[in-house]
Amino acid sequence: MTFQINGKEFSQAPQPGQCLRTFLRELGHFGVKKGCDAGDCGACTVLIDGEPVHSCLIPAFRADGHAVTTIEGLAPDGGTHPMQQAFLDAQGFQCGFCTSGMILTCASLNQAQRQDLGAALKGNICRCTGYRSIEDALNGTKNIEDAAAGIAFGRSLPAPAGPQVVRGAERYTFDVAPEGLLHIKMLRSPHPHAKIISIDKRASLSVPGVHTVLTFEDAPDRLFSTARHEWDWMDPDDTRVLDNVVRFIGQKVAAVIAETEAAAEEGCRRLDIGYEILPAVVDPTAAITPGAPVIHGDKTPANRVANAGRNIVAETHGEFGDVASALAQAAVTYEGTFTTQRVQHAALETHGGLAWIDADGILNVRSSTQVPFLTRRTLADLFHLPPDNVRVFCERVGGGFGGKQEMFVEDILALAALKTGRPVKFELTREEQFIATSTRHPMQVTVKAGADKDGKLTALQLDVLSNTGAYGNHAGPVLFHSVNECIGVYNCPNKKVDGIAAYTNTVPAGAFRGYGLPQTLIAVEAAIDELAKQLGISPFDMRRRNVVKPGDPMLSPPESEYHDVLYGSYGLDQCLDLVERAMAAEAPMPSLSADWLTGDGIALTMIDTVPPAGHFADCSISLREDGGFDLKVGTAEFGNGTSTVHRQIAASALATTVDRIGLLQSDTAHGGHDTGAYGSAGIFVAGRATQAAAEALAGQLKQFAASLLGENPDACTLDNHATVCAGRRTPFALLAASAHALGKVLSASGNSSGTPRSVAFNVQGFRVAVNKYTGELKILKSVQAADAGRVANPMQCRGQIEGGVAQSLGAALYEEMVIDDNGRVINPKFRDYHLPSFADIPRTEVFFADTSDALGPMGAKSMSESPYNPVAAALGNAIADATGIRFTATPFKPDRLWPLLHEKFGSG
């Protein structure tokens, strides 16, 4: 066979049955990504004779005699293809994992196909952007701008990795091929609850290429949590690396390590495991009922499990005032119970990593993680290693959304590397991502609310039952967060909260964008609308009469021990005004028949910009010999844009340009500590550390220049890559040379502890049309206003909002992990799990409040997860406004809407 790949001929023969994707990656074409291996996502797209195909579906031998083009060969001689340049100009990517495939598909479109982009791009999924910037790339829109020295902050500057991303040259977790690599595959539990009573490895070990099989007998007998937080006490110790009791279908049973993935898979098939089947419970209401099967009967409050005997991992209860009395005296009241479903993060790069022991005896783990430093800490603890003997780092990460604030693979990688002494690789399949990692917490939320005749809230009560699945990773913090800001944003003298997080024998829930708030906001914001409707007050005015304002306490029971949340800036009033004006503005309406009902809905959200109890970041920066700077930060880049903003902060403080800031990040070997890029803290916390370090170095530069010139440092400034002292300019490169000659290093460090914290605000508006006879729903208008403080990068922040709206619309409209009565996920692949595609997502108008945060870096504050939070709530309010029916369960699928619509409107 002869293969022509990117204009060059290859004579290597693929393995029998090998798909084109794996064959191309073996030849070093790492721009061809693995997202699903089922032809559903398009990350593996290549061109065959100029036509886009999903290479994961094409047997490699079928490419014989055809011209194959990967992203690396789209432009000749390492140049830039016009479509690659268009994606750079529009910044049509965030994490970038889908970008190679997306560009190849876009580059292949003819003019006719460009007239229907929804159909043309249906085979390429982007989880990050919301697709507007991709459409901009196809339309030739330029969204980036330049910035002179010292004014980078606040400008729409491009991502530093952009040129590498669009050429397929940016390296992700698995874009490396070390010598002597062994592969890990997991045997997983077929039972929702069972005890392992026997393991026969003999047949597995007889498979050619299998090196070893690891079970609970080989793993540390230590309890921990897969959740990664700065403090261990935030989560229960209820998990083992490998356990002799399995508590959900998909739990790890044994790891087979072999020379090839095929051998490891065969080794898994040949393992003989004996189980004692235990009773299981998959419904959270049944799980907390006395007499239900106990899932973690061996855990106690010492393991931070609240009540193991009733399957309650965490709970919260509190009341301010007297809610029952207030409800009895209210002019209007509302009560409703709302349910939200289980959804998947669906980051296109699955969990996984590589591990090896280097020549110095250091355990190296290269992982797709949001939290390398916290992962190192736990690995060192689990395996009794000095922290300095463990290095955890990540390259660019293909999406996170909270799902990679966990340790699902690194413990197995470390165990395998330590046991074999060889480099090992563990990459989850898409099915494993669905059945064996984590999801959003499904919740049942009952809300009771009351108001007086003037529309002032008098009572707010929440009763929450959260399904945390088989393990309690993030169970408590998500529960506590879910009942905090959603009612803390409203002034109300009487508030009550009761919340329980329950164990069930289902796939664990965990951290997910919004961290519990989207689930409770659906209920709270519905109650606000229903009270307004009874009083004849507009939804906007109802909220204006009740939201907190600077000086008001932000209260949610029970009383918090943390009192460091301040109004660093306040733009909620502006956000309400911006959305109200945008919704009222005239816009073309589609021609709809009388079968369609239209309505508007809004919802608001407030979010603390940092998790409680401290979130830490260290940063260092030094002057290079060429007059540029090396900046070291701990935050990972996974489409959150931190790489861009860190450079903008440093460049602004040092009167230079971003191209002169070299960034080293997300590697524990760089020293310092970083809690991680989660909880909206990537910019607010780590950005403050960068600002502190850069400003400290700016002071050093001025002082050193002044000492060279015999001037007062107070008379020195920084300007355009130089110090200026009494009118005399000293370029940074000359300063570096002078410092070197004197044996002096010009460097500085900065840190941030995550306190005090600020608050960010978002308001979402929708106009929808609902077909009263079919339940079909059309989004006619989508608007979001955000108070992000001083916006560090308007283009990038807009993209975060658009992406958050798109992802949240998926959860509101159709995404749903379906669990059967035995706790099995029955739709563990993208084609049975409706991810939003280009055609599904409306374009959202984005507005920013004009504020500057006193606590955030250079006036900025977080805007990564909060755009997700109010979307489903606003959509539910819009549907209620259109139909006069309050739907109380997501997703709002046509078949779920139809029964009540049919009951009210008949068949037409």
Short mmCIF file of N, CA and C in Angstrom, two decimals, residues 23-86:
data_model
loop_
_atom_site.label_atom_id
_atom_site.label_comp_id
_atom_site.label_asym_id
_atom_site.label_seq_id
_atom_site.Cartn_x
_atom_site.Cartn_y
_atom_site.Cartn_z
N PHE A 23 -3.95 5.57 12.58
CA PHE A 23 -2.82 5.41 11.67
C PHE A 23 -2.12 6.74 11.44
N LEU A 24 -2.89 7.79 11.21
CA LEU A 24 -2.31 9.11 10.98
C LEU A 24 -1.57 9.61 12.22
N ARG A 25 -2.12 9.36 13.39
CA ARG A 25 -1.44 9.81 14.61
C ARG A 25 -0.16 9.02 14.85
N GLU A 26 -0.16 7.74 14.49
CA GLU A 26 1.08 6.96 14.61
C GLU A 26 2.17 7.52 13.71
N LEU A 27 1.76 8.13 12.61
CA LEU A 27 2.74 8.74 11.69
C LEU A 27 3.12 10.16 12.12
N GLY A 28 2.59 10.61 13.27
CA GLY A 28 2.99 11.91 13.81
C GLY A 28 2.08 13.06 13.48
N HIS A 29 0.91 12.79 12.90
CA HIS A 29 -0.02 13.86 12.55
C HIS A 29 -0.98 14.07 13.72
N PHE A 30 -0.46 14.77 14.73
CA PHE A 30 -1.22 14.91 15.98
C PHE A 30 -2.36 15.92 15.87
N GLY A 31 -2.43 16.66 14.79
CA GLY A 31 -3.57 17.55 14.59
C GLY A 31 -4.87 16.80 14.39
N VAL A 32 -4.79 15.49 14.11
CA VAL A 32 -5.97 14.65 13.98
C VAL A 32 -6.34 14.18 15.38
N LYS A 33 -7.46 14.68 15.90
CA LYS A 33 -7.80 14.46 17.30
C LYS A 33 -8.80 13.31 17.46
N LYS A 34 -8.82 12.78 18.68
CA LYS A 34 -9.82 11.79 19.07
C LYS A 34 -10.82 12.46 19.99
N GLY A 35 -12.07 12.54 19.56
CA GLY A 35 -13.10 13.09 20.42
C GLY A 35 -14.17 12.08 20.77
N CYS A 36 -14.42 11.14 19.86
CA CYS A 36 -15.52 10.20 20.11
C CYS A 36 -15.27 8.82 19.54
N ASP A 37 -14.48 8.70 18.48
CA ASP A 37 -14.25 7.44 17.77
C ASP A 37 -15.55 6.80 17.29
N ALA A 38 -16.53 7.64 16.99
CA ALA A 38 -17.82 7.13 16.49
C ALA A 38 -18.37 7.98 15.36
N GLY A 39 -17.58 8.93 14.88
CA GLY A 39 -18.04 9.77 13.78
C GLY A 39 -19.05 10.83 14.19
N ASP A 40 -19.06 11.20 15.47
CA ASP A 40 -20.09 12.11 15.96
C ASP A 40 -19.62 13.54 16.17
N CYS A 41 -18.29 13.76 16.39
CA CYS A 41 -17.87 15.09 16.82
C CYS A 41 -17.05 15.84 15.77
N GLY A 42 -16.36 15.15 14.89
CA GLY A 42 -15.61 15.82 13.83
C GLY A 42 -14.21 16.25 14.21
N ALA A 43 -13.76 15.97 15.43
CA ALA A 43 -12.41 16.38 15.83
C ALA A 43 -11.34 15.68 15.01
N CYS A 44 -11.68 14.55 14.43
CA CYS A 44 -10.72 13.77 13.66
C CYS A 44 -10.80 14.04 12.16
N THR A 45 -11.52 15.07 11.76
CA THR A 45 -11.74 15.33 10.34
C THR A 45 -10.43 15.51 9.58
N VAL A 46 -10.35 14.84 8.43
CA VAL A 46 -9.28 15.05 7.44
C VAL A 46 -9.95 15.17 6.08
N LEU A 47 -9.16 15.55 5.09
CA LEU A 47 -9.67 15.60 3.71
C LEU A 47 -9.13 14.40 2.95
N ILE A 48 -10.01 13.69 2.26
CA ILE A 48 -9.60 12.65 1.33
C ILE A 48 -10.02 13.10 -0.06
N ASP A 49 -9.02 13.33 -0.89
CA ASP A 49 -9.26 13.89 -2.23
C ASP A 49 -10.09 15.17 -2.13
N GLY A 50 -9.81 15.97 -1.10
CA GLY A 50 -10.46 17.26 -0.95
C GLY A 50 -11.79 17.25 -0.24
N GLU A 51 -12.31 16.08 0.11
CA GLU A 51 -13.60 15.99 0.78
C GLU A 51 -13.41 15.67 2.26
N PRO A 52 -14.13 16.36 3.16
CA PRO A 52 -13.97 16.10 4.60
C PRO A 52 -14.59 14.76 4.99
N VAL A 53 -13.86 14.00 5.78
CA VAL A 53 -14.35 12.74 6.32
C VAL A 53 -13.93 12.63 7.78
N HIS A 54 -14.68 11.84 8.53
CA HIS A 54 -14.30 11.53 9.90
C HIS A 54 -13.35 10.34 9.85
N SER A 55 -12.10 10.60 10.15
CA SER A 55 -11.09 9.56 9.96
C SER A 55 -11.24 8.41 10.95
N CYS A 56 -12.00 8.62 12.02
CA CYS A 56 -12.21 7.52 12.97
C CYS A 56 -13.13 6.45 12.40
N LEU A 57 -13.87 6.79 11.33
CA LEU A 57 -14.80 5.84 10.72
C LEU A 57 -14.23 5.16 9.48
N ILE A 58 -13.11 5.66 8.99
CA ILE A 58 -12.55 5.17 7.72
C ILE A 58 -11.47 4.14 8.02
N PRO A 59 -11.63 2.90 7.57
CA PRO A 59 -10.51 1.95 7.68
C PRO A 59 -9.29 2.52 6.96
N ALA A 60 -8.15 2.44 7.59
CA ALA A 60 -6.95 3.07 7.03
C ALA A 60 -6.63 2.56 5.64
N PHE A 61 -6.88 1.28 5.37
CA PHE A 61 -6.50 0.73 4.06
C PHE A 61 -7.30 1.37 2.94
N ARG A 62 -8.46 1.95 3.26
CA ARG A 62 -9.27 2.58 2.20
C ARG A 62 -8.65 3.88 1.68
N ALA A 63 -7.68 4.41 2.40
CA ALA A 63 -7.00 5.62 1.93
C ALA A 63 -5.90 5.30 0.92
N ASP A 64 -5.66 4.02 0.68
CA ASP A 64 -4.65 3.61 -0.29
C ASP A 64 -4.98 4.19 -1.66
N GLY A 65 -4.02 4.91 -2.22
CA GLY A 65 -4.21 5.48 -3.54
C GLY A 65 -4.94 6.81 -3.56
N HIS A 66 -5.27 7.33 -2.39
CA HIS A 66 -5.97 8.61 -2.30
C HIS A 66 -5.08 9.65 -1.63
N ALA A 67 -5.40 10.92 -1.86
CA ALA A 67 -4.66 12.01 -1.25
C ALA A 67 -5.32 12.39 0.07
N VAL A 68 -4.58 12.23 1.16
CA VAL A 68 -5.08 12.57 2.49
C VAL A 68 -4.43 13.87 2.93
N THR A 69 -5.27 14.79 3.41
CA THR A 69 -4.76 16.07 3.91
C THR A 69 -5.18 16.23 5.35
N THR A 70 -4.20 16.38 6.23
CA THR A 70 -4.48 16.72 7.62
C THR A 70 -4.28 18.22 7.79
N ILE A 71 -4.59 18.72 8.97
CA ILE A 71 -4.46 20.16 9.21
C ILE A 71 -3.02 20.61 9.00
N GLU A 72 -2.05 19.74 9.27
CA GLU A 72 -0.64 20.12 9.12
C GLU A 72 -0.28 20.36 7.66
N GLY A 73 -1.04 19.77 6.74
CA GLY A 73 -0.71 19.91 5.33
C GLY A 73 -1.66 20.78 4.55
N LEU A 74 -2.57 21.48 5.24
CA LEU A 74 -3.55 22.30 4.53
C LEU A 74 -2.89 23.41 3.74
N ALA A 75 -1.84 24.01 4.31
CA ALA A 75 -1.09 25.05 3.61
C ALA A 75 0.28 24.50 3.24
N PRO A 76 0.76 24.75 2.04
CA PRO A 76 2.07 24.19 1.63
C PRO A 76 3.22 24.85 2.38
N ASP A 77 4.26 24.05 2.58
CA ASP A 77 5.53 24.54 3.13
C ASP A 77 5.37 25.25 4.48
N GLY A 78 4.44 24.75 5.30
CA GLY A 78 4.29 25.32 6.63
C GLY A 78 3.69 26.70 6.67
N GLY A 79 3.05 27.11 5.58
CA GLY A 79 2.43 28.43 5.53
C GLY A 79 1.09 28.45 6.24
N THR A 80 0.32 29.47 5.94
CA THR A 80 -0.99 29.64 6.56
C THR A 80 -2.05 29.67 5.47
N HIS A 81 -2.97 28.73 5.51
CA HIS A 81 -4.08 28.69 4.56
C HIS A 81 -5.04 29.85 4.87
N PRO A 82 -5.72 30.39 3.86
CA PRO A 82 -6.67 31.48 4.12
C PRO A 82 -7.69 31.15 5.21
N MET A 83 -8.14 29.89 5.28
CA MET A 83 -9.11 29.56 6.31
C MET A 83 -8.45 29.53 7.69
N GLN A 84 -7.22 29.09 7.77
CA GLN A 84 -6.51 29.16 9.04
C GLN A 84 -6.35 30.62 9.48
N GLN A 85 -6.04 31.49 8.54
CA GLN A 85 -5.90 32.91 8.87
C GLN A 85 -7.23 33.50 9.29
N ALA A 86 -8.30 33.06 8.63
CA ALA A 86 -9.63 33.56 9.00
C ALA A 86 -9.99 33.17 10.43
#
